[in-house]
PDB file of C-alpha atoms in Angstrom:
ATOM      1  CA  THR A   1       4.217  -3.496   7.997  1.00 69.00           C
ATOM      2  CA  ALA A   2       2.397  -1.040   6.178  1.00 77.00           C
ATOM      3  CA  PHE A   3       3.054  -2.785   2.737  1.00 77.00           C
ATOM      4  CA  PHE A   4       0.346  -5.557   4.168  1.00 78.00           C
ATOM      5  CA  HIS A   5      -2.425  -3.394   3.864  1.00 78.00           C
ATOM      6  CA  GLY A   6      -2.215  -2.129   0.192  1.00 81.00           C
ATOM      7  CA  ASP A   7      -5.232  -2.650  -2.084  1.00 81.00           C
ATOM      8  CA  LEU A   8      -3.902  -4.476  -4.732  1.00 86.00           C
ATOM      9  CA  GLU A   9      -5.221  -3.440  -8.083  1.00 86.00           C
ATOM     10  CA  GLU A  10      -4.862  -6.823 -10.163  1.00 88.00           C
ATOM     11  CA  GLU A  11      -4.851 -10.376  -9.984  1.00 92.00           C
ATOM     12  CA  ILE A  12      -1.816 -11.590  -8.721  1.00 90.00           C
ATOM     13  CA  TYR A  13      -0.750 -15.323  -7.614  1.00 91.00           C
ATOM     14  CA  MET A  14       1.892 -17.184  -6.068  1.00 88.00           C
ATOM     15  CA  ASP A  15       3.237 -20.089  -6.109  1.00 84.00           C
ATOM     16  CA  LEU A  16       2.488 -21.299  -2.924  1.00 81.00           C
ATOM     17  CA  PRO A  17       5.058 -21.474   0.479  1.00 77.00           C
ATOM     18  CA  PRO A  18       7.651 -23.857   0.761  1.00 75.00           C
ATOM     19  CA  GLY A  19       6.553 -26.871   3.485  1.00 73.00           C
ATOM     20  CA  TYR A  20       2.813 -25.466   3.037  1.00 73.00           C
ATOM     21  CA  TYR A  21       0.979 -28.725   1.691  1.00 65.00           C
ATOM     22  CA  ASN A  22       4.049 -30.943   3.504  1.00 62.00           C
ATOM     23  CA  GLN A  23       6.879 -30.254   0.950  1.00 58.00           C
ATOM     24  CA  LYS A  24       4.851 -32.762  -1.188  1.00 61.00           C
ATOM     25  CA  PRO A  25       4.722 -30.574  -5.624  1.00 63.00           C
ATOM     26  CA  SER A  26       1.462 -29.520  -5.620  1.00 68.00           C
ATOM     27  CA  ASN A  27       0.782 -27.228  -9.024  1.00 78.00           C
ATOM     28  CA  LYS A  28      -1.776 -24.952  -6.831  1.00 80.00           C
ATOM     29  CA  VAL A  29      -1.017 -21.366  -5.988  1.00 85.00           C
ATOM     30  CA  CYS A  30      -2.845 -18.354  -3.283  1.00 86.00           C
ATOM     31  CA  LYS A  31      -4.159 -15.773  -5.689  1.00 89.00           C
ATOM     32  CA  LEU A  32      -3.527 -12.521  -3.386  1.00 88.00           C
ATOM     33  CA  LYS A  33      -5.775 -10.241  -1.548  1.00 87.00           C
ATOM     34  CA  LYS A  34      -3.987  -8.262  -0.379  1.00 85.00           C
ATOM     35  CA  ALA A  35      -0.506  -7.009  -0.961  1.00 84.00           C
ATOM     36  CA  LEU A  36       2.670  -8.083  -0.306  1.00 83.00           C
ATOM     37  CA  TYR A  37       5.724  -7.158   1.497  1.00 81.00           C
ATOM     38  CA  GLY A  38       8.878  -7.626  -1.114  1.00 80.00           C
ATOM     39  CA  LEU A  39       5.569  -7.804  -4.105  1.00 84.00           C
ATOM     40  CA  LYS A  40       7.077  -4.879  -6.665  1.00 84.00           C
ATOM     41  CA  GLN A  41       2.894  -3.624  -5.986  1.00 85.00           C
ATOM     42  CA  SER A  42       3.493  -2.986  -3.288  1.00 85.00           C
ATOM     43  CA  PRO A  43       4.377  -0.268  -1.750  1.00 84.00           C
ATOM     44  CA  ARG A  44       2.633   2.250  -4.609  1.00 84.00           C
ATOM     45  CA  ALA A  45      -0.761   0.320  -3.900  1.00 86.00           C
ATOM     46  CA  TRP A  46      -0.402   1.475   0.706  1.00 86.00           C
ATOM     47  CA  PHE A  47       0.122   4.715  -0.944  1.00 90.00           C
ATOM     48  CA  GLY A  48      -2.849   4.618  -2.869  1.00 90.00           C
ATOM     49  CA  ARG A  49      -4.515   3.440   0.442  1.00 90.00           C
ATOM     50  CA  PHE A  50      -2.539   6.049   3.038  1.00 92.00           C
ATOM     51  CA  SER A  51      -3.892   8.716   0.454  1.00 94.00           C
ATOM     52  CA  SER A  52      -7.448   7.328   0.349  1.00 94.00           C
ATOM     53  CA  VAL A  53      -7.698   7.513   4.214  1.00 95.00           C
ATOM     54  CA  MET A  54      -5.670  10.842   4.460  1.00 96.00           C
ATOM     55  CA  LYS A  55      -8.404  12.943   2.137  1.00 97.00           C
ATOM     56  CA  SER A  56     -10.943  10.724   4.040  1.00 97.00           C
ATOM     57  CA  TYR A  57      -9.839  12.635   7.405  1.00 96.00           C
ATOM     58  CA  GLY A  58      -9.838  16.501   5.635  1.00 96.00           C
ATOM     59  CA  TYR A  59      -6.714  16.782   4.605  1.00 98.00           C
ATOM     60  CA  LYS A  60      -5.225  17.246   1.182  1.00 97.00           C
ATOM     61  CA  GLN A  61      -2.542  16.646  -1.770  1.00 96.00           C
ATOM     62  CA  GLY A  62       0.042  19.352  -2.711  1.00 95.00           C
ATOM     63  CA  ASP A  63      -0.367  19.628  -6.832  1.00 94.00           C
ATOM     64  CA  SER A  64       3.968  19.920  -6.616  1.00 93.00           C
ATOM     65  CA  ASP A  65       4.510  16.968  -4.679  1.00 93.00           C
ATOM     66  CA  HIS A  66       1.532  14.131  -4.365  1.00 92.00           C
ATOM     67  CA  THR A  67       4.061  12.873  -1.224  1.00 93.00           C
ATOM     68  CA  MET A  68       2.688  15.850   1.086  1.00 97.00           C
ATOM     69  CA  PHE A  69      -0.684  15.573   2.567  1.00 98.00           C
ATOM     70  CA  TYR A  70      -2.038  19.291   4.000  1.00 97.00           C
ATOM     71  CA  ARG A  71      -4.790  20.511   5.617  1.00 97.00           C
ATOM     72  CA  ARG A  72      -6.048  23.725   7.341  1.00 95.00           C
ATOM     73  CA  ASN A  73      -7.813  24.656  10.140  1.00 92.00           C
ATOM     74  CA  CYS A  74      -9.106  28.847  10.054  1.00 92.00           C
ATOM     75  CA  ASP A  75      -4.991  29.577  10.562  1.00 94.00           C
ATOM     76  CA  LYS A  76      -3.298  26.653  11.886  1.00 96.00           C
ATOM     77  CA  ILE A  77      -2.006  24.488   9.310  1.00 96.00           C
ATOM     78  CA  ALA A  78      -1.114  21.075   9.480  1.00 97.00           C
ATOM     79  CA  ILE A  79       1.850  19.663   7.459  1.00 97.00           C
ATOM     80  CA  LEU A  80       2.414  16.390   6.705  1.00 96.00           C
ATOM     81  CA  ILE A  81       5.331  14.480   4.162  1.00 95.00           C
ATOM     82  CA  ILE A  82       5.821  10.739   3.730  1.00 90.00           C
ATOM     83  CA  TYR A  83       8.938   9.104   2.121  1.00 84.00           C
ATOM     84  CA  VAL A  84       9.354   5.679   0.658  1.00 67.00           C
ATOM     85  CA  ASP A  85      12.033   4.841   0.076  1.00 68.00           C
ATOM     86  CA  ASP A  86      11.068   1.525  -2.698  1.00 57.00           C
ATOM     87  CA  MET A  87       8.225   3.534  -4.148  1.00 48.00           C
TER      88      MET A  87
END
């Protein structure tokens, strides 16, 4: 999923997945290094990373619609519009 590529802007910790430590109760947690599917920050983190990559390829972000990216080359134009339903 695309959400695994989003960079988190804050420290987020989660409980260990069930069965990870032989199902014994533990006071340990995991610190997330990347966004996960289902995390409320994931769509925004992914879109931030996506925007950075598009800009690095010379695309500009639309002023009236931040999900639109465009790139002009002489008399040609490429337009890309992104829709994420849980952003």
